[in-house]
Short mmCIF file of C-alpha atoms in Angstrom, two decimals:
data_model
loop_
_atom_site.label_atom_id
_atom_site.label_comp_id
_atom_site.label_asym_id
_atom_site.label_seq_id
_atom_site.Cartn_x
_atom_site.Cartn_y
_atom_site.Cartn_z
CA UNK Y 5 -21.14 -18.98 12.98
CA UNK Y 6 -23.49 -18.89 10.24
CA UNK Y 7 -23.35 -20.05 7.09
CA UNK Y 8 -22.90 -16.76 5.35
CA UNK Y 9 -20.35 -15.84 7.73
CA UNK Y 10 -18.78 -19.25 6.56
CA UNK Y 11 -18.78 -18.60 3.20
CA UNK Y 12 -17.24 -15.55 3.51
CA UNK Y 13 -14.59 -16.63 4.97
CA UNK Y 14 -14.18 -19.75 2.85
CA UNK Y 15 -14.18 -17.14 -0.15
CA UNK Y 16 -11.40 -15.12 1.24
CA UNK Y 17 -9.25 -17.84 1.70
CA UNK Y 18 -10.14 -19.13 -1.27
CA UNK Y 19 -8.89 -15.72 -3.37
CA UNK Y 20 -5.79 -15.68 -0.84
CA UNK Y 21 -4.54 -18.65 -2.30
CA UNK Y 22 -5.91 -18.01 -5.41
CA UNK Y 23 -3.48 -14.61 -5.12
CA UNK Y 24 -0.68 -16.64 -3.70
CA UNK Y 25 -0.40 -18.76 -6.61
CA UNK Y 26 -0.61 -15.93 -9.36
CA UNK Y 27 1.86 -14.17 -7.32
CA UNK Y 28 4.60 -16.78 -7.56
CA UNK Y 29 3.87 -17.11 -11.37
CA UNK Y 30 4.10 -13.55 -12.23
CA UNK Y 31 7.50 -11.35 -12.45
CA UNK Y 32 8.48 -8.61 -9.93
CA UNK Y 33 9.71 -5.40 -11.80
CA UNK Y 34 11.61 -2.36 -10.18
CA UNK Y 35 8.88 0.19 -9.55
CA UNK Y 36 8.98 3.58 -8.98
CA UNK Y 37 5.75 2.87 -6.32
CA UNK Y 38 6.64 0.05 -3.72
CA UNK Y 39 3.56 -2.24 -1.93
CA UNK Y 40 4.30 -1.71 1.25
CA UNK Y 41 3.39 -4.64 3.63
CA UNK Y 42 6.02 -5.10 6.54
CA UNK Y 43 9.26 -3.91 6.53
CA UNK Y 44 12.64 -5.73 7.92
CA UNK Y 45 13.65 -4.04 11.13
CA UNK Y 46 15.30 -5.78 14.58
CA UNK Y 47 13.25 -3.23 16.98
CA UNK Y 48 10.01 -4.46 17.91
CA UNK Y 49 8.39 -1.82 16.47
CA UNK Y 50 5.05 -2.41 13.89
CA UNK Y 51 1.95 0.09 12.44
CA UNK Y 52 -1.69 0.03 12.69
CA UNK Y 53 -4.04 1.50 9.53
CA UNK Y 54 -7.64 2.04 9.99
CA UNK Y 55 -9.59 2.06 6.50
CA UNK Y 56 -13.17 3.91 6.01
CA UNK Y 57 -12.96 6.62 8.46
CA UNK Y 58 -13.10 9.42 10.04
CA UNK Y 59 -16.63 8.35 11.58
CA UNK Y 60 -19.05 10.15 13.69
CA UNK Y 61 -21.11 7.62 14.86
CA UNK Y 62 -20.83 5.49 18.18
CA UNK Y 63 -19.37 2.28 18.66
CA UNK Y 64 -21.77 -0.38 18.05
CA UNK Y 65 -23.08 -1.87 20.49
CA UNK Y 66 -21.96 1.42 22.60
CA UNK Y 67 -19.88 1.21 24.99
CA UNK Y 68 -18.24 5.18 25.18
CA UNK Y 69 -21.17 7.54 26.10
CA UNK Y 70 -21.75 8.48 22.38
CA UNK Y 71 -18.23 8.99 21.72
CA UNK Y 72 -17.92 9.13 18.12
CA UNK Y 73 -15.59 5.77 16.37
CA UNK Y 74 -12.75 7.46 15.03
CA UNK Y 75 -12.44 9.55 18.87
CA UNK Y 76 -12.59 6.49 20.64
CA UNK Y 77 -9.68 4.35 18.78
CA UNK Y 78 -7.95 7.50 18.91
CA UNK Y 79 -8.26 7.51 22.83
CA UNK Y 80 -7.64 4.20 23.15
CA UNK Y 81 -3.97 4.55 20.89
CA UNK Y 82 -2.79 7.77 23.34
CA UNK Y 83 -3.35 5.35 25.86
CA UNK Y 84 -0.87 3.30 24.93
CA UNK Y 85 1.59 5.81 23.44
CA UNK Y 86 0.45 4.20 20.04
CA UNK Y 87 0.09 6.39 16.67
CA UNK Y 88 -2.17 5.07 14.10
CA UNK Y 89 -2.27 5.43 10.46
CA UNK Y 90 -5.78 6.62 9.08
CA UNK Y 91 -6.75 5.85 5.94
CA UNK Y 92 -9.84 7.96 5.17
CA UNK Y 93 -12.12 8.41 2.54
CA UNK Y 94 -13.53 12.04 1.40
CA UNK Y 95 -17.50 12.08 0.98
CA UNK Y 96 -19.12 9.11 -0.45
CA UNK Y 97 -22.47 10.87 -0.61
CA UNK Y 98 -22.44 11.31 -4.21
CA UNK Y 99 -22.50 7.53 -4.60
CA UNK Y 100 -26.22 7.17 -5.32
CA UNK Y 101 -28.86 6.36 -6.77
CA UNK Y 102 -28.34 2.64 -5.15
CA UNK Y 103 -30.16 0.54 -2.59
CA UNK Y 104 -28.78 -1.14 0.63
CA UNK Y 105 -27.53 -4.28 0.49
CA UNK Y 106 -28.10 -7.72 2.35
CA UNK Y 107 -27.07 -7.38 5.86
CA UNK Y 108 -23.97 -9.26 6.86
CA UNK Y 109 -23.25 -9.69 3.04
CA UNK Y 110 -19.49 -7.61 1.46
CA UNK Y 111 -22.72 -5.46 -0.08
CA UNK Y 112 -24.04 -4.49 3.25
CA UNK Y 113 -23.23 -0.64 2.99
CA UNK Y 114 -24.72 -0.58 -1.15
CA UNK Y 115 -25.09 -3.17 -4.29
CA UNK Y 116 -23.55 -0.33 -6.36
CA UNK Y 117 -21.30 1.43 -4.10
CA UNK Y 118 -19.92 1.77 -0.89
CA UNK Y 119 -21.89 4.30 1.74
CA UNK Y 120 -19.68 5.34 4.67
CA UNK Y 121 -20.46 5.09 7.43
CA UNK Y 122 -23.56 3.22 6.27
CA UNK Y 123 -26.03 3.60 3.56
CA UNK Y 124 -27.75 6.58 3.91
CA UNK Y 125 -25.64 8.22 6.60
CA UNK Y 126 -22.79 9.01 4.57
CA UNK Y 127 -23.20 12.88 6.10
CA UNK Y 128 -21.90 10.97 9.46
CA UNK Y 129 -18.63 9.94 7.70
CA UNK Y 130 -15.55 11.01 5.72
CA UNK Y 131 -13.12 13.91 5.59
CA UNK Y 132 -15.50 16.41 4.01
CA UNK Y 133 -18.51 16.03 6.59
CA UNK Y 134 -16.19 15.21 9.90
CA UNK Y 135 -13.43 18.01 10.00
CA UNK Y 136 -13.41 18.18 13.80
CA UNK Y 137 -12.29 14.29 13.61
CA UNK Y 138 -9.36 15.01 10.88
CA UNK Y 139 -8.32 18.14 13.72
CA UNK Y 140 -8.73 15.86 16.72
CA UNK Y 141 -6.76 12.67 14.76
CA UNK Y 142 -3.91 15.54 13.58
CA UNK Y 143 -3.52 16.82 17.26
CA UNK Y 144 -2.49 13.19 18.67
CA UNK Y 145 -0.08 13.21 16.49
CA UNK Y 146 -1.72 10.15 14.18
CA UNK Y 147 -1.02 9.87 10.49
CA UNK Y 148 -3.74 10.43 7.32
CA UNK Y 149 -3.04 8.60 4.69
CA UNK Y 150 -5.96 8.08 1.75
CA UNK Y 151 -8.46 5.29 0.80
CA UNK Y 152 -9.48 7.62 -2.31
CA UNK Y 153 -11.68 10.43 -2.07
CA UNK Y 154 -15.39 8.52 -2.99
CA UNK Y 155 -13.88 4.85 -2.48
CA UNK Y 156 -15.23 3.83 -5.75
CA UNK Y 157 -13.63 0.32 -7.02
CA UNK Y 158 -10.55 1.40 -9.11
CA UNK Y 159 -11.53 -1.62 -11.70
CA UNK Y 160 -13.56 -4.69 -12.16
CA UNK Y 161 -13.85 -7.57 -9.45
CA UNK Y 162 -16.45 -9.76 -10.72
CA UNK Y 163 -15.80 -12.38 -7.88
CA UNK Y 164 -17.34 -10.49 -5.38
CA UNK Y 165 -18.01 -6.82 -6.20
CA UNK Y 166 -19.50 -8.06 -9.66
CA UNK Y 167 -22.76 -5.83 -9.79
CA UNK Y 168 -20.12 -2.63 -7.92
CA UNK Y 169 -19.69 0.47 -10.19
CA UNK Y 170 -16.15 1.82 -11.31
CA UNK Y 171 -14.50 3.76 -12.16
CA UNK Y 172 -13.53 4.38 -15.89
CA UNK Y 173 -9.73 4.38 -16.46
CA UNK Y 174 -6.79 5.95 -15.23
CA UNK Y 175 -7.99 9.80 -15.32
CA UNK Y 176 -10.76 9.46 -13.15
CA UNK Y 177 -8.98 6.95 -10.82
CA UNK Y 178 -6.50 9.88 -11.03
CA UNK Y 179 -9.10 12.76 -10.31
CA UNK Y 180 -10.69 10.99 -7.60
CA UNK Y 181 -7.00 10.39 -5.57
CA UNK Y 182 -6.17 14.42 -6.36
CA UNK Y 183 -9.58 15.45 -4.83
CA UNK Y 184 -9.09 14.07 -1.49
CA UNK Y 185 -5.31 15.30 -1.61
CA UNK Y 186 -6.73 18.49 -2.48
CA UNK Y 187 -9.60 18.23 0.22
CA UNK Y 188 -6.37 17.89 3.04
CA UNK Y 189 -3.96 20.29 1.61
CA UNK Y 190 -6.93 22.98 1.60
CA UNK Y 191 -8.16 22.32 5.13
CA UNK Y 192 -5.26 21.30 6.65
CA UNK Y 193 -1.90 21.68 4.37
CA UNK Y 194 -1.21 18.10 5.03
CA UNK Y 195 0.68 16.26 2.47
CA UNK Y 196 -1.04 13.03 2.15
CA UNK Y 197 1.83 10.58 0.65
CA UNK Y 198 0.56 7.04 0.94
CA UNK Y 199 -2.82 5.20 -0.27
CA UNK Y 200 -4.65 1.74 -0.19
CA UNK Y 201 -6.95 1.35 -3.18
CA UNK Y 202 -10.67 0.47 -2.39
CA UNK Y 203 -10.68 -3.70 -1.49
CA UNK Y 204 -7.45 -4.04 -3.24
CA UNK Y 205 -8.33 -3.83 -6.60
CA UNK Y 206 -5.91 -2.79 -8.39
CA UNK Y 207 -6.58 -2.98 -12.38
CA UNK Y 208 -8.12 0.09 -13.71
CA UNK Y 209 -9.50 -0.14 -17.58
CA UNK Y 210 -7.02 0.34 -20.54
CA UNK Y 211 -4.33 -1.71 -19.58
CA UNK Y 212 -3.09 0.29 -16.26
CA UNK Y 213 -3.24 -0.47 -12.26
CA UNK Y 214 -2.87 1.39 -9.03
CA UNK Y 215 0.76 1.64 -9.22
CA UNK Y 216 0.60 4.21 -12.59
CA UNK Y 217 -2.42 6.10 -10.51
CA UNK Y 218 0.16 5.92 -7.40
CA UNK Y 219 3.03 7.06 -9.28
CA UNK Y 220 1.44 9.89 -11.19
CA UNK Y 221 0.20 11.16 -7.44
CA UNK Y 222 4.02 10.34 -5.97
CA UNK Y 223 2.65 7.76 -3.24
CA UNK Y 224 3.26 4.69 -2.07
CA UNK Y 225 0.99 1.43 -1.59
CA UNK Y 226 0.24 1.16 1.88
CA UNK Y 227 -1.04 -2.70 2.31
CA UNK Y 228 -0.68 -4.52 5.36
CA UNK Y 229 0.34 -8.21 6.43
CA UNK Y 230 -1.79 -8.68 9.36
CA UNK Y 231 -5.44 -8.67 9.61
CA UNK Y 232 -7.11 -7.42 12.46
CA UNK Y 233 -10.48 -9.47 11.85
CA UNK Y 234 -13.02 -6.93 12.55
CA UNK Y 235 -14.41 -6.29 9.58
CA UNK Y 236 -15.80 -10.34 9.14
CA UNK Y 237 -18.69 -11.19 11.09
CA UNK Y 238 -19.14 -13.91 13.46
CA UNK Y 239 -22.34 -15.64 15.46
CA UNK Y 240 -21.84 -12.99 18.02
CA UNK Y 241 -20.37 -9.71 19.15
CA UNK Y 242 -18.35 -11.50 21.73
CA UNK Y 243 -16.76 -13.88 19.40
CA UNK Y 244 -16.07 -10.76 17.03
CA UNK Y 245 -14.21 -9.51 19.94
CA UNK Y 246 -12.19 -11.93 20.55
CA UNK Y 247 -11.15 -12.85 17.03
CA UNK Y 248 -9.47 -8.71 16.88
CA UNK Y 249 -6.83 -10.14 19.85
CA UNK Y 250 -6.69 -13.86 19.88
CA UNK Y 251 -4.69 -14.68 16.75
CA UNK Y 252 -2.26 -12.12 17.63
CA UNK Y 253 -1.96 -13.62 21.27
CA UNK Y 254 -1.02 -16.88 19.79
CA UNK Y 255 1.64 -15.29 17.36
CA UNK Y 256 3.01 -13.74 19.52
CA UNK Y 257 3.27 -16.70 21.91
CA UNK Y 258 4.93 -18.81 19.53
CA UNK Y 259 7.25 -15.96 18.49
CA UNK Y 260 7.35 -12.66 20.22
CA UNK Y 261 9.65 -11.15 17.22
CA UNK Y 262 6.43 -11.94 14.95
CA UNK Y 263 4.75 -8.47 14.55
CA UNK Y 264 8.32 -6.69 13.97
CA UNK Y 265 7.57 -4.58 11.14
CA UNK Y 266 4.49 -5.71 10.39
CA UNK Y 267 1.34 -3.34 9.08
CA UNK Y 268 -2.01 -4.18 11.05
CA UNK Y 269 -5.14 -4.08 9.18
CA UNK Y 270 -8.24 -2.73 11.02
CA UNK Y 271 -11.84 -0.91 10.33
CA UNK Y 272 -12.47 2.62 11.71
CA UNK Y 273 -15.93 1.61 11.04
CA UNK Y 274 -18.56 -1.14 11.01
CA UNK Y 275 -18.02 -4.44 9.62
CA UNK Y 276 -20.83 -6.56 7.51
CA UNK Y 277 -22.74 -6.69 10.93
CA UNK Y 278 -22.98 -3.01 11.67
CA UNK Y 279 -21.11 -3.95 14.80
CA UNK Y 280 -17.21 -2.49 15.79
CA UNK Y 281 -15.58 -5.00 17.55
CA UNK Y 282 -12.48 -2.96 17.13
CA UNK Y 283 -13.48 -0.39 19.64
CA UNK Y 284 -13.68 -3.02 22.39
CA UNK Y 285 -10.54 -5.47 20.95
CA UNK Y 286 -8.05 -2.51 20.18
CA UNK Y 287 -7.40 -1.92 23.62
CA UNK Y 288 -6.31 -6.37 24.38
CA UNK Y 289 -4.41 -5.91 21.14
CA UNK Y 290 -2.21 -2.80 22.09
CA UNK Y 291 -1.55 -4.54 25.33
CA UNK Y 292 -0.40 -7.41 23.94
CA UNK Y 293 1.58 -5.75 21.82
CA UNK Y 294 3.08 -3.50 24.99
CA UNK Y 295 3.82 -6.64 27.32
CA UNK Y 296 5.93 -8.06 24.49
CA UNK Y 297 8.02 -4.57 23.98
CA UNK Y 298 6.32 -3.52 20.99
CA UNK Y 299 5.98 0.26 19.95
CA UNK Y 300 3.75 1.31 17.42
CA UNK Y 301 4.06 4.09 15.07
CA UNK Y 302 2.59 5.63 12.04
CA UNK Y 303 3.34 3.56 8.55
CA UNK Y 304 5.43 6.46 7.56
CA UNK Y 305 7.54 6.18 10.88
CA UNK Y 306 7.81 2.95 9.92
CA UNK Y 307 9.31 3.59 6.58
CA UNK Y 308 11.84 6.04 8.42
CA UNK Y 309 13.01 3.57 10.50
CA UNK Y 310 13.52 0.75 7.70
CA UNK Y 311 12.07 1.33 4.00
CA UNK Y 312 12.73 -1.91 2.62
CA UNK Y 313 11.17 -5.38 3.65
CA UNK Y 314 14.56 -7.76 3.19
CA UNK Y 315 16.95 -5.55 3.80
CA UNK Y 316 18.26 -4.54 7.41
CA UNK Y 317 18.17 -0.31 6.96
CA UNK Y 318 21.43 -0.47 9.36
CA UNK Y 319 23.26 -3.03 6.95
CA UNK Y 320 25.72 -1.49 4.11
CA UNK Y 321 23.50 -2.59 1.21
CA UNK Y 322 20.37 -1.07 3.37
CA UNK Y 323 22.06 2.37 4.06
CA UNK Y 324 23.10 2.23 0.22
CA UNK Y 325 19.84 1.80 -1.11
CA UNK Y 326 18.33 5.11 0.85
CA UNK Y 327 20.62 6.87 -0.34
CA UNK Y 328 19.49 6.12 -3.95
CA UNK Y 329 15.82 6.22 -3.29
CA UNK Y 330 16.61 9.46 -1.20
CA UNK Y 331 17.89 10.63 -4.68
CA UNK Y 332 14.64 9.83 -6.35
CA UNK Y 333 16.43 6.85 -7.76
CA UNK Y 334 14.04 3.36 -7.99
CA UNK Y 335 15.96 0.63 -6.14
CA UNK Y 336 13.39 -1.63 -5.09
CA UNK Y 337 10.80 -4.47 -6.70
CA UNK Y 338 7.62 -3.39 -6.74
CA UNK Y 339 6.78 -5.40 -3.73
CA UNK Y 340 9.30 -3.96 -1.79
CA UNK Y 341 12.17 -5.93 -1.95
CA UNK Y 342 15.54 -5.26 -2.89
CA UNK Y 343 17.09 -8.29 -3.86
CA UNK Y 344 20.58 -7.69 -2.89
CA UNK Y 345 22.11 -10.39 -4.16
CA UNK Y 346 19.90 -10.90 -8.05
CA UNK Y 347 21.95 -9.98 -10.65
CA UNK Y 348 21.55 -6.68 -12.15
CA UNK Y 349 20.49 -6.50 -15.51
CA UNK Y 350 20.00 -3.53 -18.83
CA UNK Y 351 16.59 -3.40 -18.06
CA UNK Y 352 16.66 -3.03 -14.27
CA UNK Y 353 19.40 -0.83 -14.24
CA UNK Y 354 17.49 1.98 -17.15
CA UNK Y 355 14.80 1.46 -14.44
CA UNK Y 356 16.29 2.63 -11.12
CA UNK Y 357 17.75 5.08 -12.88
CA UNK Y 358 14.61 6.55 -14.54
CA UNK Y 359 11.94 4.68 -13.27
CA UNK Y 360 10.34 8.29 -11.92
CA UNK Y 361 11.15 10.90 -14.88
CA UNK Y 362 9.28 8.57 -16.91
CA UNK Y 363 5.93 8.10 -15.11
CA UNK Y 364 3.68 9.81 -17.51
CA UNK Y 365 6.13 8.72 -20.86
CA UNK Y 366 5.18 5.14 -19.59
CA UNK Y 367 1.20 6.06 -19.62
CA UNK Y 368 1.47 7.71 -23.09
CA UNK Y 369 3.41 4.73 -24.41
CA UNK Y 370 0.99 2.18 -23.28
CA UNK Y 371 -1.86 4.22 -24.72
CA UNK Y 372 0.29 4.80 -28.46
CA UNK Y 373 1.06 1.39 -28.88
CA UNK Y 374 4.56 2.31 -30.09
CA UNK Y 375 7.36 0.10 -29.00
CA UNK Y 376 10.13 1.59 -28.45
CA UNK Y 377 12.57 -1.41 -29.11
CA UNK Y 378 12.11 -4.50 -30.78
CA UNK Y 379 12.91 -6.94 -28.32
CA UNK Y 380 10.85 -4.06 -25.82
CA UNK Y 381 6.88 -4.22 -25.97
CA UNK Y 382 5.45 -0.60 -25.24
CA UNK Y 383 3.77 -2.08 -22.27
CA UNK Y 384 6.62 -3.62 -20.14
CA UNK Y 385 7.89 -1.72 -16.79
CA UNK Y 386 10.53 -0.75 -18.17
CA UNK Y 387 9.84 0.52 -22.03
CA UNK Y 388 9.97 3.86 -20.99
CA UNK Y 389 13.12 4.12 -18.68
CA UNK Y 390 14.89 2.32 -21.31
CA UNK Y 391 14.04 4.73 -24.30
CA UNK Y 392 15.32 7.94 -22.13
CA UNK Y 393 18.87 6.03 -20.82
CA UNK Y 394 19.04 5.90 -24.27
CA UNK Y 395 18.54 8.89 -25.45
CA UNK Y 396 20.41 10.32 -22.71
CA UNK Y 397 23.96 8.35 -23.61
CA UNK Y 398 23.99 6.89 -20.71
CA UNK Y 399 22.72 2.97 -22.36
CA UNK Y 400 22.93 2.24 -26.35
CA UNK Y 401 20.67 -0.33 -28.06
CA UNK Y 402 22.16 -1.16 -31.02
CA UNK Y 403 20.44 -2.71 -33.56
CA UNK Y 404 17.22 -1.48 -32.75
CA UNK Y 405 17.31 -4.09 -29.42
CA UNK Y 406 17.56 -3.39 -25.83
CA UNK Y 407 18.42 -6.63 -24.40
CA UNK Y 408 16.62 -5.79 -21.27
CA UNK Y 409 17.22 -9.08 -19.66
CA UNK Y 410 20.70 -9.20 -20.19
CA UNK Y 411 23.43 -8.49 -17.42
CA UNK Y 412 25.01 -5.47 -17.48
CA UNK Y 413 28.37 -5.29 -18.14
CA UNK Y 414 31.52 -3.68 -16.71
CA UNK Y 415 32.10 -1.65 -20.06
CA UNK Y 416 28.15 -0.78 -19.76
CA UNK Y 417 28.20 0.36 -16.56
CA UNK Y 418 31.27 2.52 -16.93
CA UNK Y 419 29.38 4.13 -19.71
CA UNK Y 420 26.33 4.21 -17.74
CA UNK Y 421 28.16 5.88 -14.35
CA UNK Y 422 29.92 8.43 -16.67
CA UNK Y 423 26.86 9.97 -18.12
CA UNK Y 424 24.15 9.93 -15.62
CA UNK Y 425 26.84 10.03 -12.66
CA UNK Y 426 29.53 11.90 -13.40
CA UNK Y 427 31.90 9.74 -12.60
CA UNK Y 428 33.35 6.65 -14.16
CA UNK Y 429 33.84 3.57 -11.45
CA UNK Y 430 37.12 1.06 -12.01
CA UNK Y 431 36.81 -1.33 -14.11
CA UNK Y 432 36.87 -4.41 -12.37
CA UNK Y 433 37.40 -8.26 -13.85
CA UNK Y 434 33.67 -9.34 -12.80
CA UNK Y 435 31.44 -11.07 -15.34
CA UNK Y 436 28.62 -9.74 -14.08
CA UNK Y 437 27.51 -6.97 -11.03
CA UNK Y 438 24.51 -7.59 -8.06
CA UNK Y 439 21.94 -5.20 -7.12
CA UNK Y 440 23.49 -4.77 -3.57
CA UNK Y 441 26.94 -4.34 -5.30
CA UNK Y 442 25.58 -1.81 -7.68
CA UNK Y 443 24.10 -0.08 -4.67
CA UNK Y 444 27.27 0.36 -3.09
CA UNK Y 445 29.01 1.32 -5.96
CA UNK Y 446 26.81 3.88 -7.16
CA UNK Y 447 26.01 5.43 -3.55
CA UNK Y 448 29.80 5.97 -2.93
CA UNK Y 449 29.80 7.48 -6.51
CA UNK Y 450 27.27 10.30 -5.54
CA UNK Y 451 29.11 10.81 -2.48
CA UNK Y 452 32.12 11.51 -4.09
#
């Protein structure tokens, strides 16, 4: 392995814990958009993504006669009754003037931007130059979901994209996801409805992130929680190979339940290398994953079959809970979870409520400044659901103060269920109510 190979690696473990720890500091809000990694489920059943594609050009080295990348994974997934979930880009062509960076470096494909499929061949790549792929992909039945139309860096990321353009706040984030929606609605009338931002990076300038871009576009974060490895280079091909199937071997040794759920991470493309050890290691993978039972499906069959990642969909609290997002209702943290047994508070409840007829009042908030509450900065999750429950009725802040961390109470709720509802529940003698019992509540209210 060399040592730049090393380093990279080093570094990416290095930000993973880095990420770890800044994820158990920070606080989970409701969200209207949900990151979804795995989901809980007792079928062995998971989901494969492929970022960067559709590509034209052969596997490299070449193994397929020529075949073009994108063909050959999808061969290989019909194979094994497998679906995959694409997640393309549109036409990074436009992404010049720039020069090619170091080989094996995270700039290999451009210092300024990325080039796919490689710098200077971006006519070989994408959904705008490779339609026959996007018709061939659509025809085995595999899923498009989008990587953004130029896969320009949403934000910032000086720790390893430092000297990477970006883009320049939420509208063209925004313009840049509608082209490439546009781009398969006109050629094919697909409705793309899930998205992975460009390397994860998720802040965009003026105080916003992928999840306001997401939820003005009405998609969901498609992330994953297993990494397929082809993307990192290693000392050779072979060993590139190996390291797409041999972790998940050993999981799956030590637990065959272990990829239940789970999103895999792969490259329909070349990693730092210009090699694709994912057209030779997809094939051990899916095998793997067939001798142990496993079936794998699109992400968004996935979310059919279970849309939540602690919560069994065939449980009470589960089947509750689809029933409210089927309702365009926001039941879930932003990462997914729905936290059946955290006590509901003023706050969460305003948000689940009206966490998606307040998208845009939440941008235009943030940008005025304006609180709406004191005790309610205009930039917290929920600022905006709060200010329409109560101008609806259906919540009261007197005093000027939301109290968006307190519980909600059985008098509050009664007044809640009776205005945005329709119906008033029975007040019972509980001091305070749990998301799961809320669910319950509120999903035999609508079916009343």
């Amino acid at each position: 392995m060399s040592l730049v190979t090393k380093s990279i690696g080093l570094a990416k473990k290095a930000k993973h814990r880095f990420q770890d720890q800044i994820k158990e500091r920070t606080p989970v809000y409701l969200s209207p958009v949900r990151r979804i990694e795995r989901v809980a489920t007792k079928e062995r059943v998971c989901a494969m993504t492929f970022d960067d594609g559709p590509c034209r050009l052969p596997a490299s080295p070449d193994h397929f006669r020529g075949k073009a990348l994108t063909l050959v994974l999808a061969e290989i997934l019909e194979r094994h009754g497998a679906k995959g979930s694409f997640d393309v880009v549109g036409d990074t062509s436009a992404n010049y003037p720039d020069k090619p960076g170091k080989h094996g470096s995270a700039s290999w494909g451009g210092v300024r931007f990325d080039h796919y499929p490689d710098f200077g061949k971006d006519s070989d790549g994408g959904v705008v130059h490779c339609p026959e792929l996007i018709d061939r992909l659509l025809a085995g039945g595999h899923e498009i979901t989008s990587h953004t139309y130029s896969h320009v860096l949403f934000g910032w990321k000086p720790l390893v994209y430092g000297q990477r353009k970006y883009l320049q706040g939420l509208e063209p984030v925004v313009a840049d996801l509608k082209k490439l929606h546009q781009a398969m609605e006109d050629g094919w009338g697909y409705p793309v409805r899930l998205s992975r931002p460009p390397h994860y990076v998720d802040g965009i300038k003026g105080g916003f992130t992928s999840y306001d871009a997401y939820a003005l576009m009405g998609y969901q974060y498609m992330a994953a929680s297993f990494d397929g490895a082809g993307w990192l280079p290693l000392a050779t091909y072979e060993a590139e190979v190996e390291a797409t199937w041999r972790p998940m071997e050993k999981l799956l040794l030590e637990d065959p339940d272990a990829f239940r759920g789970q999103i895999i991470f792969q490259k329909d493309g070349f990693n730092m290398a210009r090699r694709t050890p994912i057209a030779d290691g997809l094939d051990k993978q899916l095998q793997l994953l067939t001798d142990h039972g496993y079936k794998v499906v699109t992400v968004s069959e996935l979310l059919e079959r279970s849309p939540f990642c602690d919560v069994q969909p065939d449980s009470g609290t589960g089947r509750a809970a689809r029933k409210l997002l089927g309702r365009g209702w926001c039941p879930a943290f932003q990462d997914n979870t729905l936290r059946p047994d955290a006590v509901l508070t003023r706050g969460e409840l305003a948000m689940m409520a009206y966490g998606w007829e307040t998208v845009q009042r939440r941008i235009d908030m943030v940008r005025a400044g304006r609180a709406p509450f004191r005790d309610l900065a205009h930039r917290h999750p929920y600022a905006a659901a709060a200010a329409l429950a109560v101008e609806t009725g259906s919540m009261s802040a007197p005093d000027g103060r939301f109290r968006p961390e307190a519980p909600v109470t059985a008098v509050e709720l009664a007044q809640f269920c009776s205005t945005r509802l329709g119906r008033t529940p029975s007040l019972e003698n509980w001091a305070t109510l749990t998301h799961g019992e809320f669910f319950l509540m509120a999903a035999g209210l609508l079916e009343g």
